[in-house]
PDB file of C-alpha atoms and ligand atoms in Angstrom:
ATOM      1  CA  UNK A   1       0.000   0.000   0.000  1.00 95.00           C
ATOM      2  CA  UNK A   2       1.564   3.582  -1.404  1.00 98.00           C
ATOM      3  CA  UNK A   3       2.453   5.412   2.028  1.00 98.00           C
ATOM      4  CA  UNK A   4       2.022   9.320   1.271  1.00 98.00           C
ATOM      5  CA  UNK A   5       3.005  11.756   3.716  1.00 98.00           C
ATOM      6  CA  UNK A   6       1.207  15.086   4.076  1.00 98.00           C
ATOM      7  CA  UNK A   7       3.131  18.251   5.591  1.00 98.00           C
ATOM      8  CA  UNK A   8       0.807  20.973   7.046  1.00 97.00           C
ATOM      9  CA  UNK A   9       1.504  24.586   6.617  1.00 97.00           C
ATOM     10  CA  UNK A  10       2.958  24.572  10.665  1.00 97.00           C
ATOM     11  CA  UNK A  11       5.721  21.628   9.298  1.00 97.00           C
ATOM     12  CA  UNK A  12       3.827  18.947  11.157  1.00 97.00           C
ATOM     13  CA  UNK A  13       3.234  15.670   9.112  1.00 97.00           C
ATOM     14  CA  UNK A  14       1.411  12.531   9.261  1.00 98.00           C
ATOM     15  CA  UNK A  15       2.312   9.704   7.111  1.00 98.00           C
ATOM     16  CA  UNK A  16      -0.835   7.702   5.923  1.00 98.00           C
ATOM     17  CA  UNK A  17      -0.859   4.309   3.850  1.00 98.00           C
ATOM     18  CA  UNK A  18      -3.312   5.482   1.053  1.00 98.00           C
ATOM     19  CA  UNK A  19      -5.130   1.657  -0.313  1.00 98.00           C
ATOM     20  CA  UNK A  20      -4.221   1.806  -4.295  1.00 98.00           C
ATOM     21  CA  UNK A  21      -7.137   2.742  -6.641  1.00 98.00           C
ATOM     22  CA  UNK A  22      -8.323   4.787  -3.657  1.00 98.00           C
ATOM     23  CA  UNK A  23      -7.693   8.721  -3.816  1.00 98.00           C
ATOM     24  CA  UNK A  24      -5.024  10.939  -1.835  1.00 98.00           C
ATOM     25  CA  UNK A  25      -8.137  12.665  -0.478  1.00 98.00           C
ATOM     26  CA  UNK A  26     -10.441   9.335   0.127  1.00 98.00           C
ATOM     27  CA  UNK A  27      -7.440   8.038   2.334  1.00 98.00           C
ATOM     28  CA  UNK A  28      -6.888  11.691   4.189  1.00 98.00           C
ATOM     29  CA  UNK A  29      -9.973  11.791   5.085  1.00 98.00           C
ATOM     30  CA  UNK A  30     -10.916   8.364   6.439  1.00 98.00           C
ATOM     31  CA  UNK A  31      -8.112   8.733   8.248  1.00 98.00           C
ATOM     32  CA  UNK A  32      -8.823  12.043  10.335  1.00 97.00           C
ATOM     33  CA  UNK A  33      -5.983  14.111   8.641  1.00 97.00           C
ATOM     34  CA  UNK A  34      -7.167  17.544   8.834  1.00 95.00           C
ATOM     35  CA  UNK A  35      -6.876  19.870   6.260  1.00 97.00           C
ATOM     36  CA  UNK A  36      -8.642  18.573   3.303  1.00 98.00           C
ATOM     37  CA  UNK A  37     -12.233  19.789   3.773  1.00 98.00           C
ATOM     38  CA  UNK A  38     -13.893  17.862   0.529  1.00 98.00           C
ATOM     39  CA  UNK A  39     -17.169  19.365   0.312  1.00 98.00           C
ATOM     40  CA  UNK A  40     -18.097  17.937  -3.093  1.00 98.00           C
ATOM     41  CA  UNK A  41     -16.987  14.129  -1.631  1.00 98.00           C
ATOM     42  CA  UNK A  42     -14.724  13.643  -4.682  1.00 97.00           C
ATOM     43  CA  UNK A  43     -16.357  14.730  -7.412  1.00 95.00           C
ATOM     44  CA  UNK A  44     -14.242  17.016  -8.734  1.00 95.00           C
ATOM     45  CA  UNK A  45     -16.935  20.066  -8.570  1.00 96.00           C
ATOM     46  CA  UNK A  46     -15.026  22.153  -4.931  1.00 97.00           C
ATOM     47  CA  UNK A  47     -11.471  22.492  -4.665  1.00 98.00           C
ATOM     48  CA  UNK A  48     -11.415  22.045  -0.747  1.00 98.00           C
ATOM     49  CA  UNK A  49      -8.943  19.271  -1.335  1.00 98.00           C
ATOM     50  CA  UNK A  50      -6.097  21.333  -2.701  1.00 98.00           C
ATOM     51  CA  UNK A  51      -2.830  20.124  -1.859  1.00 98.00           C
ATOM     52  CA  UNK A  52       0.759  21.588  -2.976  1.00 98.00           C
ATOM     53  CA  UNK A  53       2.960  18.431  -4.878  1.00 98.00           C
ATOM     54  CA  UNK A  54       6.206  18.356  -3.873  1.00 98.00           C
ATOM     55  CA  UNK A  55       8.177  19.259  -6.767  1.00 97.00           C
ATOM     56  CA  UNK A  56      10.099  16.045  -6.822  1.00 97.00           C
ATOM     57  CA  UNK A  57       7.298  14.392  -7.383  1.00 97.00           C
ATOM     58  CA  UNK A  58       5.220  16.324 -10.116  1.00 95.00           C
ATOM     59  CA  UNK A  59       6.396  14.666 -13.169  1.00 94.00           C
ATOM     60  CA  UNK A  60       5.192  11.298 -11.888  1.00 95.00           C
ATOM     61  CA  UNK A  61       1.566  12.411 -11.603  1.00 96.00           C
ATOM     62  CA  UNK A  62      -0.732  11.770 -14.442  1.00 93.00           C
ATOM     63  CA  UNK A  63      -1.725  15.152 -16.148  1.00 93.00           C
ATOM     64  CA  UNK A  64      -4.745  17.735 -15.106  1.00 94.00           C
ATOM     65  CA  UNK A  65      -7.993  16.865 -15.715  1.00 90.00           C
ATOM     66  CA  UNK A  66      -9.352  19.731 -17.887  1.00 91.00           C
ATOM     67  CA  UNK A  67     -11.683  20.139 -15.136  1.00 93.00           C
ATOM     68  CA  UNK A  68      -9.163  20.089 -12.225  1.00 96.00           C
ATOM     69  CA  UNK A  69      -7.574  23.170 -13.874  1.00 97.00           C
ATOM     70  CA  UNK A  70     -10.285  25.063 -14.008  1.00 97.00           C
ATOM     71  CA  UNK A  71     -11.391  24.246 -10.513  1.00 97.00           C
ATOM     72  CA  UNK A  72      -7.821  24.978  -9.313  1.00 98.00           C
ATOM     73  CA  UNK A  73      -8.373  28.392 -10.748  1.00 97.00           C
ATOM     74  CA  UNK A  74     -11.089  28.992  -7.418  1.00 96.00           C
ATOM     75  CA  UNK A  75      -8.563  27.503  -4.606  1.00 98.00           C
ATOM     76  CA  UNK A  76      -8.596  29.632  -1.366  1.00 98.00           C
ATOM     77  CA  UNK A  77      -5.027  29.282  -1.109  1.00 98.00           C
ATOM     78  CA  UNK A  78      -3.107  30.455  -3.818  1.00 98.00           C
ATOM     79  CA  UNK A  79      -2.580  28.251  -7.185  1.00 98.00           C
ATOM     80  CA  UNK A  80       0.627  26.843  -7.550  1.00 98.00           C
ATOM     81  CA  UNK A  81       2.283  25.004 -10.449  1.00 97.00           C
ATOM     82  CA  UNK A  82       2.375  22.182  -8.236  1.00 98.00           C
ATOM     83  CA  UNK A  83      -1.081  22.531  -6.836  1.00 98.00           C
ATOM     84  CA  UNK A  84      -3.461  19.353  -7.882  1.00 98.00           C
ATOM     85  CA  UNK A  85      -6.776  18.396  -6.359  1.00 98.00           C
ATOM     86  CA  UNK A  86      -5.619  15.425  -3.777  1.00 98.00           C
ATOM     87  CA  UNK A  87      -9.522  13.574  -5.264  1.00 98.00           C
ATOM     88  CA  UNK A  88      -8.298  13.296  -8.733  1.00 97.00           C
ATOM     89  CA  UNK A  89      -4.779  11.597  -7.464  1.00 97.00           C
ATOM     90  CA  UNK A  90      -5.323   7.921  -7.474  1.00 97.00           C
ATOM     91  CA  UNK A  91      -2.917   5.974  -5.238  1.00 98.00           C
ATOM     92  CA  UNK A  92      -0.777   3.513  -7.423  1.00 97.00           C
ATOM     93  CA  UNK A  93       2.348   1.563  -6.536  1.00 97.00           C
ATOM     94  CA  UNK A  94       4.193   3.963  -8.262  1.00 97.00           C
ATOM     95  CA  UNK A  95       3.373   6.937  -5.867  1.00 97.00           C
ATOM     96  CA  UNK A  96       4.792   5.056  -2.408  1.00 98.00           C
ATOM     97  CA  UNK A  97       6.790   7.994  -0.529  1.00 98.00           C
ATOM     98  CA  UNK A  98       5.031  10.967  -2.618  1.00 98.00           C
ATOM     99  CA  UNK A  99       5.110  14.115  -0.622  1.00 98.00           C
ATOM    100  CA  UNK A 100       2.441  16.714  -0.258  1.00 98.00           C
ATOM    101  CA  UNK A 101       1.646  20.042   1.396  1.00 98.00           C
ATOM    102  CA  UNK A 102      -1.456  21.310   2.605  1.00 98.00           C
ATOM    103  CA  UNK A 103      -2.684  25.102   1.958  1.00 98.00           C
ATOM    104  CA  UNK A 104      -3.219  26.995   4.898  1.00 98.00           C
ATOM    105  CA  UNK A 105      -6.566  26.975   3.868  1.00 98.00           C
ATOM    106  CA  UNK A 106      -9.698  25.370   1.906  1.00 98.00           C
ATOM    107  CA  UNK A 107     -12.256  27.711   2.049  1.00 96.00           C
TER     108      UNK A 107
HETATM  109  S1  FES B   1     -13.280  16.864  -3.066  1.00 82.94           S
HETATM  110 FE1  FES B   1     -14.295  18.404  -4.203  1.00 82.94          FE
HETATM  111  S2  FES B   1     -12.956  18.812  -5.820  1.00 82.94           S
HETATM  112 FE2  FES B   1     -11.918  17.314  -4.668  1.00 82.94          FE
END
């Protein structure tokens, strides 16, 4: 199972085992991370689940949705070129040890 680790904007992290097929914001949320609000429940329609890719990673991660960049265009927290929607980021195999920061906000 692909262990992600999520940084929040005060440093602190949590590392989380995310089931594959599941989503970086399905496993967050089930298990109690704060930070990721997901209002819509995942389908793609909110942007509370923003999360910052650490740059390392960012080249590994399948491409926007055309959807998830427009969305990402109404993030509370300012758009980054790393930002992503942490619904639309499936866990795989190949993601074990991705990194990813938390805005400071999601609404
Ligand atoms: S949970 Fe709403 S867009 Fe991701």
């Amino acid at each position: 199972m692909p262990m992600i680790t999520f940084i929040r904007p005060d440093g602190g992290q949590r590392d989380l085992s995310v089931p594959e097929g599941t989503s970086l914001m399905q496993g967050a949320t089930t298990q109690g991370l704060d930070g990721i609000v997901a209002e819509c429940g995942g389908n793609a329609m909110c942007a509370t689940c923003h999360v910052y890719v650490d740059e390392a990673w960012t080249e590994r991660l399948p491409p926007l949705f055309e959807d998830e960049d427009a969305l990402l265009e109404g993030t509370a927290a300012e758009r980054r070129p790393t930002s992503r929607l942490s619904c639309q980021v499936i866990a795989t195999a190949d993601l074990d040890g991705l990194v990813v920061r938390l805005p400071d906000r999601q609404v």
